[in-house]
């Protein structure tokens, strides 16, 4: 089945109101850190962890780098798996230190190099790496998650159900526009949380006339 990504994007935009750029965060480092902490938890728990860090005036890569790991564990405990995630945060900061904790330096490096480096950091998978690249570093790297696969497989997208295949499809069929990339992923998340759930609310869906799942195909 042919999937027109731009038509779907425009339909989602009419249905949902999201902030431009979607991902919340006061600065690039908060977005980077949030992208890691959101692994295997909901965003509200991440917010609590980030607030703990802010309340201690520690939302700076240089400060978290030297912070005792046990103290870091306490601060990020609300986001779950806090002992493992504290190690992952330290791993990410060790990588970032090579660039003197400078986002300006990171932004001068090409996407492929950065992505490969991020994926070499223990604790950083494809979704986390692409979230950092897109939302923190403004690189054109479309984020794929379980919501994306569920929604588009139901719509009838017939491609291999793995991360790389989905990302390739989106990046080959979308204009190279950073805000479309950012907002599209956010709109998919909103639609999947509200309508295209594990048990979908098909009767209320803006795509019910298009969706193969709703038609019982």
PDB file of C-alpha atoms in Angstrom:
ATOM      1  CA  UNK A   1       0.000   0.000   0.000  1.00  0.00           C
ATOM      2  CA  UNK A   2       1.261   3.494  -0.883  1.00  0.00           C
ATOM      3  CA  UNK A   3       1.715   5.702   2.175  1.00  0.00           C
ATOM      4  CA  UNK A   4       1.834   9.455   1.560  1.00  0.00           C
ATOM      5  CA  UNK A   5       3.841  10.694   4.523  1.00  0.00           C
ATOM      6  CA  UNK A   6       3.192  14.377   3.887  1.00  0.00           C
ATOM      7  CA  UNK A   7      -0.583  13.895   3.703  1.00  0.00           C
ATOM      8  CA  UNK A   8      -0.493  11.995   6.983  1.00  0.00           C
ATOM      9  CA  UNK A   9       1.678  14.707   8.521  1.00  0.00           C
ATOM     10  CA  UNK A  10      -0.700  17.472   7.445  1.00  0.00           C
ATOM     11  CA  UNK A  11      -3.685  15.532   8.797  1.00  0.00           C
ATOM     12  CA  UNK A  12      -1.956  15.054  12.145  1.00  0.00           C
ATOM     13  CA  UNK A  13      -1.077  18.761  12.294  1.00  0.00           C
ATOM     14  CA  UNK A  14      -4.741  19.686  11.901  1.00  0.00           C
ATOM     15  CA  UNK A  15      -5.759  17.306  14.680  1.00  0.00           C
ATOM     16  CA  UNK A  16      -3.099  17.967  17.327  1.00  0.00           C
ATOM     17  CA  UNK A  17      -1.526  21.121  18.694  1.00  0.00           C
ATOM     18  CA  UNK A  18       2.062  20.645  19.799  1.00  0.00           C
ATOM     19  CA  UNK A  19       4.873  23.111  20.558  1.00  0.00           C
ATOM     20  CA  UNK A  20       7.106  23.825  17.574  1.00  0.00           C
ATOM     21  CA  UNK A  21       9.962  21.346  17.758  1.00  0.00           C
ATOM     22  CA  UNK A  22       7.949  19.247  20.252  1.00  0.00           C
ATOM     23  CA  UNK A  23      10.679  17.928  22.568  1.00  0.00           C
ATOM     24  CA  UNK A  24      10.656  19.877  25.865  1.00  0.00           C
ATOM     25  CA  UNK A  25      13.870  21.293  27.243  1.00  0.00           C
ATOM     26  CA  UNK A  26      15.360  24.629  28.205  1.00  0.00           C
ATOM     27  CA  UNK A  27      18.681  23.932  26.508  1.00  0.00           C
ATOM     28  CA  UNK A  28      20.553  21.395  24.413  1.00  0.00           C
ATOM     29  CA  UNK A  29      22.031  19.560  27.365  1.00  0.00           C
ATOM     30  CA  UNK A  30      18.662  19.086  29.051  1.00  0.00           C
ATOM     31  CA  UNK A  31      17.338  17.587  25.812  1.00  0.00           C
ATOM     32  CA  UNK A  32      20.375  15.317  25.466  1.00  0.00           C
ATOM     33  CA  UNK A  33      20.052  14.093  29.044  1.00  0.00           C
ATOM     34  CA  UNK A  34      16.299  13.634  28.753  1.00  0.00           C
ATOM     35  CA  UNK A  35      16.732  11.519  25.628  1.00  0.00           C
ATOM     36  CA  UNK A  36      18.784   9.055  27.633  1.00  0.00           C
ATOM     37  CA  UNK A  37      16.701   9.098  30.813  1.00  0.00           C
ATOM     38  CA  UNK A  38      13.442   8.432  28.951  1.00  0.00           C
ATOM     39  CA  UNK A  39      14.550   4.900  28.093  1.00  0.00           C
ATOM     40  CA  UNK A  40      11.990   2.398  29.436  1.00  0.00           C
ATOM     41  CA  UNK A  41       9.954   4.948  31.363  1.00  0.00           C
ATOM     42  CA  UNK A  42       7.337   7.642  30.834  1.00  0.00           C
ATOM     43  CA  UNK A  43       8.218  11.284  30.420  1.00  0.00           C
ATOM     44  CA  UNK A  44       6.725  12.402  33.744  1.00  0.00           C
ATOM     45  CA  UNK A  45       9.374  10.356  35.544  1.00  0.00           C
ATOM     46  CA  UNK A  46      12.094  11.978  33.457  1.00  0.00           C
ATOM     47  CA  UNK A  47      10.779  15.429  34.385  1.00  0.00           C
ATOM     48  CA  UNK A  48      11.113  14.547  38.081  1.00  0.00           C
ATOM     49  CA  UNK A  49      14.719  13.472  37.572  1.00  0.00           C
ATOM     50  CA  UNK A  50      15.568  16.602  35.603  1.00  0.00           C
ATOM     51  CA  UNK A  51      13.950  18.767  38.282  1.00  0.00           C
ATOM     52  CA  UNK A  52      16.079  17.054  40.929  1.00  0.00           C
ATOM     53  CA  UNK A  53      19.182  17.915  38.925  1.00  0.00           C
ATOM     54  CA  UNK A  54      18.055  21.506  38.349  1.00  0.00           C
ATOM     55  CA  UNK A  55      17.257  22.010  42.023  1.00  0.00           C
ATOM     56  CA  UNK A  56      20.875  21.152  42.827  1.00  0.00           C
ATOM     57  CA  UNK A  57      22.068  23.513  40.072  1.00  0.00           C
ATOM     58  CA  UNK A  58      23.746  20.568  38.348  1.00  0.00           C
ATOM     59  CA  UNK A  59      22.234  20.720  34.866  1.00  0.00           C
ATOM     60  CA  UNK A  60      25.636  21.276  33.280  1.00  0.00           C
ATOM     61  CA  UNK A  61      27.712  18.535  31.651  1.00  0.00           C
ATOM     62  CA  UNK A  62      30.864  19.665  33.466  1.00  0.00           C
ATOM     63  CA  UNK A  63      29.144  19.378  36.856  1.00  0.00           C
ATOM     64  CA  UNK A  64      27.527  16.008  36.226  1.00  0.00           C
ATOM     65  CA  UNK A  65      30.808  14.677  34.878  1.00  0.00           C
ATOM     66  CA  UNK A  66      32.544  15.166  38.246  1.00  0.00           C
ATOM     67  CA  UNK A  67      29.497  14.313  40.365  1.00  0.00           C
ATOM     68  CA  UNK A  68      29.783  11.151  42.431  1.00  0.00           C
ATOM     69  CA  UNK A  69      27.856   8.379  40.693  1.00  0.00           C
ATOM     70  CA  UNK A  70      25.933   7.474  43.853  1.00  0.00           C
ATOM     71  CA  UNK A  71      24.703  11.056  44.113  1.00  0.00           C
ATOM     72  CA  UNK A  72      23.706  10.945  40.453  1.00  0.00           C
ATOM     73  CA  UNK A  73      21.770   7.740  41.092  1.00  0.00           C
ATOM     74  CA  UNK A  74      19.731   9.477  43.799  1.00  0.00           C
ATOM     75  CA  UNK A  75      18.908  12.402  41.528  1.00  0.00           C
ATOM     76  CA  UNK A  76      17.714  10.282  38.605  1.00  0.00           C
ATOM     77  CA  UNK A  77      15.956   7.615  40.676  1.00  0.00           C
ATOM     78  CA  UNK A  78      12.449   8.675  39.502  1.00  0.00           C
ATOM     79  CA  UNK A  79      13.306   7.697  35.916  1.00  0.00           C
ATOM     80  CA  UNK A  80      13.831   4.055  36.916  1.00  0.00           C
ATOM     81  CA  UNK A  81      16.777   1.694  36.369  1.00  0.00           C
ATOM     82  CA  UNK A  82      18.737   4.478  38.050  1.00  0.00           C
ATOM     83  CA  UNK A  83      21.932   2.531  38.729  1.00  0.00           C
ATOM     84  CA  UNK A  84      22.275   1.471  35.113  1.00  0.00           C
ATOM     85  CA  UNK A  85      21.197   4.853  33.771  1.00  0.00           C
ATOM     86  CA  UNK A  86      23.713   6.646  35.983  1.00  0.00           C
ATOM     87  CA  UNK A  87      26.456   4.598  34.312  1.00  0.00           C
ATOM     88  CA  UNK A  88      25.011   5.425  30.899  1.00  0.00           C
ATOM     89  CA  UNK A  89      24.955   9.139  31.738  1.00  0.00           C
ATOM     90  CA  UNK A  90      28.596   8.931  32.785  1.00  0.00           C
ATOM     91  CA  UNK A  91      29.439   7.096  29.552  1.00  0.00           C
ATOM     92  CA  UNK A  92      27.717   9.788  27.502  1.00  0.00           C
ATOM     93  CA  UNK A  93      29.533  12.537  29.394  1.00  0.00           C
ATOM     94  CA  UNK A  94      32.865  10.795  28.885  1.00  0.00           C
ATOM     95  CA  UNK A  95      32.204  10.910  25.145  1.00  0.00           C
ATOM     96  CA  UNK A  96      31.029  14.527  25.303  1.00  0.00           C
ATOM     97  CA  UNK A  97      34.183  15.523  27.190  1.00  0.00           C
ATOM     98  CA  UNK A  98      36.209  14.757  24.043  1.00  0.00           C
ATOM     99  CA  UNK A  99      34.489  17.812  22.570  1.00  0.00           C
ATOM    100  CA  UNK A 100      35.072  19.935  25.679  1.00  0.00           C
ATOM    101  CA  UNK A 101      31.341  19.715  26.461  1.00  0.00           C
ATOM    102  CA  UNK A 102      30.784  22.090  23.547  1.00  0.00           C
ATOM    103  CA  UNK A 103      27.594  21.837  21.519  1.00  0.00           C
ATOM    104  CA  UNK A 104      29.105  24.257  19.042  1.00  0.00           C
ATOM    105  CA  UNK A 105      31.840  21.718  18.313  1.00  0.00           C
ATOM    106  CA  UNK A 106      29.332  18.869  18.000  1.00  0.00           C
ATOM    107  CA  UNK A 107      27.193  20.793  15.540  1.00  0.00           C
ATOM    108  CA  UNK A 108      30.168  21.183  13.187  1.00  0.00           C
ATOM    109  CA  UNK A 109      30.513  17.411  12.815  1.00  0.00           C
ATOM    110  CA  UNK A 110      28.530  15.511  10.186  1.00  0.00           C
ATOM    111  CA  UNK A 111      25.555  13.405  11.224  1.00  0.00           C
ATOM    112  CA  UNK A 112      26.956  10.018  10.226  1.00  0.00           C
ATOM    113  CA  UNK A 113      30.141  10.507  12.239  1.00  0.00           C
ATOM    114  CA  UNK A 114      28.218  11.685  15.287  1.00  0.00           C
ATOM    115  CA  UNK A 115      25.692   8.868  15.024  1.00  0.00           C
ATOM    116  CA  UNK A 116      28.395   6.214  14.806  1.00  0.00           C
ATOM    117  CA  UNK A 117      30.175   7.711  17.793  1.00  0.00           C
ATOM    118  CA  UNK A 118      26.991   7.876  19.854  1.00  0.00           C
ATOM    119  CA  UNK A 119      26.139   4.272  19.010  1.00  0.00           C
ATOM    120  CA  UNK A 120      29.570   3.239  20.268  1.00  0.00           C
ATOM    121  CA  UNK A 121      28.714   4.633  23.717  1.00  0.00           C
ATOM    122  CA  UNK A 122      27.424   1.887  25.999  1.00  0.00           C
ATOM    123  CA  UNK A 123      23.790   2.601  26.820  1.00  0.00           C
ATOM    124  CA  UNK A 124      23.029   4.574  23.663  1.00  0.00           C
ATOM    125  CA  UNK A 125      20.871   2.728  21.139  1.00  0.00           C
ATOM    126  CA  UNK A 126      19.507   3.912  17.820  1.00  0.00           C
ATOM    127  CA  UNK A 127      16.394   5.634  19.160  1.00  0.00           C
ATOM    128  CA  UNK A 128      18.347   7.499  21.842  1.00  0.00           C
ATOM    129  CA  UNK A 129      21.112   8.457  19.419  1.00  0.00           C
ATOM    130  CA  UNK A 130      18.649   9.795  16.862  1.00  0.00           C
ATOM    131  CA  UNK A 131      16.707  11.684  19.535  1.00  0.00           C
ATOM    132  CA  UNK A 132      19.924  13.414  20.585  1.00  0.00           C
ATOM    133  CA  UNK A 133      20.905  14.110  16.988  1.00  0.00           C
ATOM    134  CA  UNK A 134      17.527  15.506  15.969  1.00  0.00           C
ATOM    135  CA  UNK A 135      16.321  17.379  19.020  1.00  0.00           C
ATOM    136  CA  UNK A 136      19.551  18.405  20.730  1.00  0.00           C
ATOM    137  CA  UNK A 137      21.953  18.801  17.792  1.00  0.00           C
ATOM    138  CA  UNK A 138      19.511  19.700  14.989  1.00  0.00           C
ATOM    139  CA  UNK A 139      20.686  16.948  12.655  1.00  0.00           C
ATOM    140  CA  UNK A 140      18.312  15.356  10.133  1.00  0.00           C
ATOM    141  CA  UNK A 141      17.969  11.941  11.739  1.00  0.00           C
ATOM    142  CA  UNK A 142      14.381  10.686  11.922  1.00  0.00           C
ATOM    143  CA  UNK A 143      13.492   8.998  15.212  1.00  0.00           C
ATOM    144  CA  UNK A 144      11.749   5.630  15.048  1.00  0.00           C
ATOM    145  CA  UNK A 145      10.021   4.146  18.068  1.00  0.00           C
ATOM    146  CA  UNK A 146       7.418   1.517  18.902  1.00  0.00           C
ATOM    147  CA  UNK A 147       4.641   4.060  18.311  1.00  0.00           C
ATOM    148  CA  UNK A 148       5.851   4.709  14.765  1.00  0.00           C
ATOM    149  CA  UNK A 149       6.001   1.028  13.878  1.00  0.00           C
ATOM    150  CA  UNK A 150       2.595   0.293  15.392  1.00  0.00           C
ATOM    151  CA  UNK A 151       0.811   3.213  13.751  1.00  0.00           C
ATOM    152  CA  UNK A 152       2.267   2.790  10.287  1.00  0.00           C
ATOM    153  CA  UNK A 153       2.031  -0.993  10.186  1.00  0.00           C
ATOM    154  CA  UNK A 154      -1.676  -0.577  10.972  1.00  0.00           C
ATOM    155  CA  UNK A 155      -1.998   1.997   8.214  1.00  0.00           C
ATOM    156  CA  UNK A 156      -0.632  -0.628   5.844  1.00  0.00           C
ATOM    157  CA  UNK A 157       3.059   0.156   5.497  1.00  0.00           C
ATOM    158  CA  UNK A 158       4.506  -3.092   4.220  1.00  0.00           C
ATOM    159  CA  UNK A 159       8.215  -2.958   4.962  1.00  0.00           C
ATOM    160  CA  UNK A 160      10.569  -4.929   7.159  1.00  0.00           C
ATOM    161  CA  UNK A 161       9.716  -4.141  10.765  1.00  0.00           C
ATOM    162  CA  UNK A 162      13.110  -3.014  11.938  1.00  0.00           C
ATOM    163  CA  UNK A 163      14.534   0.350  12.885  1.00  0.00           C
ATOM    164  CA  UNK A 164      16.737   0.899   9.851  1.00  0.00           C
ATOM    165  CA  UNK A 165      14.037   0.031   7.313  1.00  0.00           C
ATOM    166  CA  UNK A 166      11.548   2.406   8.897  1.00  0.00           C
ATOM    167  CA  UNK A 167      14.073   5.213   9.184  1.00  0.00           C
ATOM    168  CA  UNK A 168      15.109   4.762   5.558  1.00  0.00           C
ATOM    169  CA  UNK A 169      11.475   4.956   4.439  1.00  0.00           C
ATOM    170  CA  UNK A 170      10.821   8.189   6.330  1.00  0.00           C
ATOM    171  CA  UNK A 171      14.056   9.881   5.340  1.00  0.00           C
ATOM    172  CA  UNK A 172      13.618   8.985   1.667  1.00  0.00           C
ATOM    173  CA  UNK A 173      10.034  10.253   1.563  1.00  0.00           C
ATOM    174  CA  UNK A 174      10.178  13.441   3.607  1.00  0.00           C
ATOM    175  CA  UNK A 175      11.659  16.812   2.671  1.00  0.00           C
ATOM    176  CA  UNK A 176      14.914  17.629   4.433  1.00  0.00           C
ATOM    177  CA  UNK A 177      13.293  19.986   6.895  1.00  0.00           C
ATOM    178  CA  UNK A 178      14.355  19.875  10.535  1.00  0.00           C
ATOM    179  CA  UNK A 179      11.005  21.066  11.900  1.00  0.00           C
ATOM    180  CA  UNK A 180       9.055  18.503   9.890  1.00  0.00           C
ATOM    181  CA  UNK A 181      11.296  15.785  11.322  1.00  0.00           C
ATOM    182  CA  UNK A 182      10.895  17.080  14.874  1.00  0.00           C
ATOM    183  CA  UNK A 183       7.178  17.752  14.734  1.00  0.00           C
ATOM    184  CA  UNK A 184       6.298  14.588  12.806  1.00  0.00           C
ATOM    185  CA  UNK A 185       7.767  12.332  15.455  1.00  0.00           C
ATOM    186  CA  UNK A 186       5.968  14.321  18.146  1.00  0.00           C
ATOM    187  CA  UNK A 187       2.650  14.074  16.308  1.00  0.00           C
ATOM    188  CA  UNK A 188       3.055  10.305  15.931  1.00  0.00           C
ATOM    189  CA  UNK A 189       3.604  10.043  19.686  1.00  0.00           C
ATOM    190  CA  UNK A 190       0.532  12.181  20.422  1.00  0.00           C
ATOM    191  CA  UNK A 191      -1.701  10.178  18.086  1.00  0.00           C
ATOM    192  CA  UNK A 192      -0.412   6.869  19.417  1.00  0.00           C
ATOM    193  CA  UNK A 193      -0.969   7.838  23.041  1.00  0.00           C
ATOM    194  CA  UNK A 194      -4.462   9.170  22.397  1.00  0.00           C
ATOM    195  CA  UNK A 195      -5.897   6.944  19.658  1.00  0.00           C
ATOM    196  CA  UNK A 196      -3.571   4.354  18.131  1.00  0.00           C
ATOM    197  CA  UNK A 197      -2.957   2.598  21.435  1.00  0.00           C
ATOM    198  CA  UNK A 198      -2.210  -1.084  21.938  1.00  0.00           C
ATOM    199  CA  UNK A 199      -5.991  -1.390  22.038  1.00  0.00           C
ATOM    200  CA  UNK A 200      -6.820   1.296  19.459  1.00  0.00           C
ATOM    201  CA  UNK A 201      -9.812   3.634  19.488  1.00  0.00           C
ATOM    202  CA  UNK A 202     -10.457   3.174  15.788  1.00  0.00           C
ATOM    203  CA  UNK A 203     -13.888   4.819  15.775  1.00  0.00           C
ATOM    204  CA  UNK A 204     -12.316   8.107  16.861  1.00  0.00           C
ATOM    205  CA  UNK A 205      -9.369   7.904  14.487  1.00  0.00           C
ATOM    206  CA  UNK A 206      -8.746  10.511  11.784  1.00  0.00           C
ATOM    207  CA  UNK A 207      -7.319   7.720   9.614  1.00  0.00           C
ATOM    208  CA  UNK A 208     -10.136   5.186  10.041  1.00  0.00           C
ATOM    209  CA  UNK A 209     -11.079   5.312   6.347  1.00  0.00           C
ATOM    210  CA  UNK A 210      -7.461   4.750   5.340  1.00  0.00           C
ATOM    211  CA  UNK A 211      -6.330   2.272   7.970  1.00  0.00           C
ATOM    212  CA  UNK A 212      -5.979  -1.375   6.971  1.00  0.00           C
ATOM    213  CA  UNK A 213      -6.195  -2.437  10.625  1.00  0.00           C
ATOM    214  CA  UNK A 214      -9.575  -0.714  11.034  1.00  0.00           C
ATOM    215  CA  UNK A 215     -10.827  -2.335   7.844  1.00  0.00           C
ATOM    216  CA  UNK A 216      -9.800  -5.737   9.148  1.00  0.00           C
ATOM    217  CA  UNK A 217      -7.279  -6.274   6.370  1.00  0.00           C
TER     218      UNK A 217
END
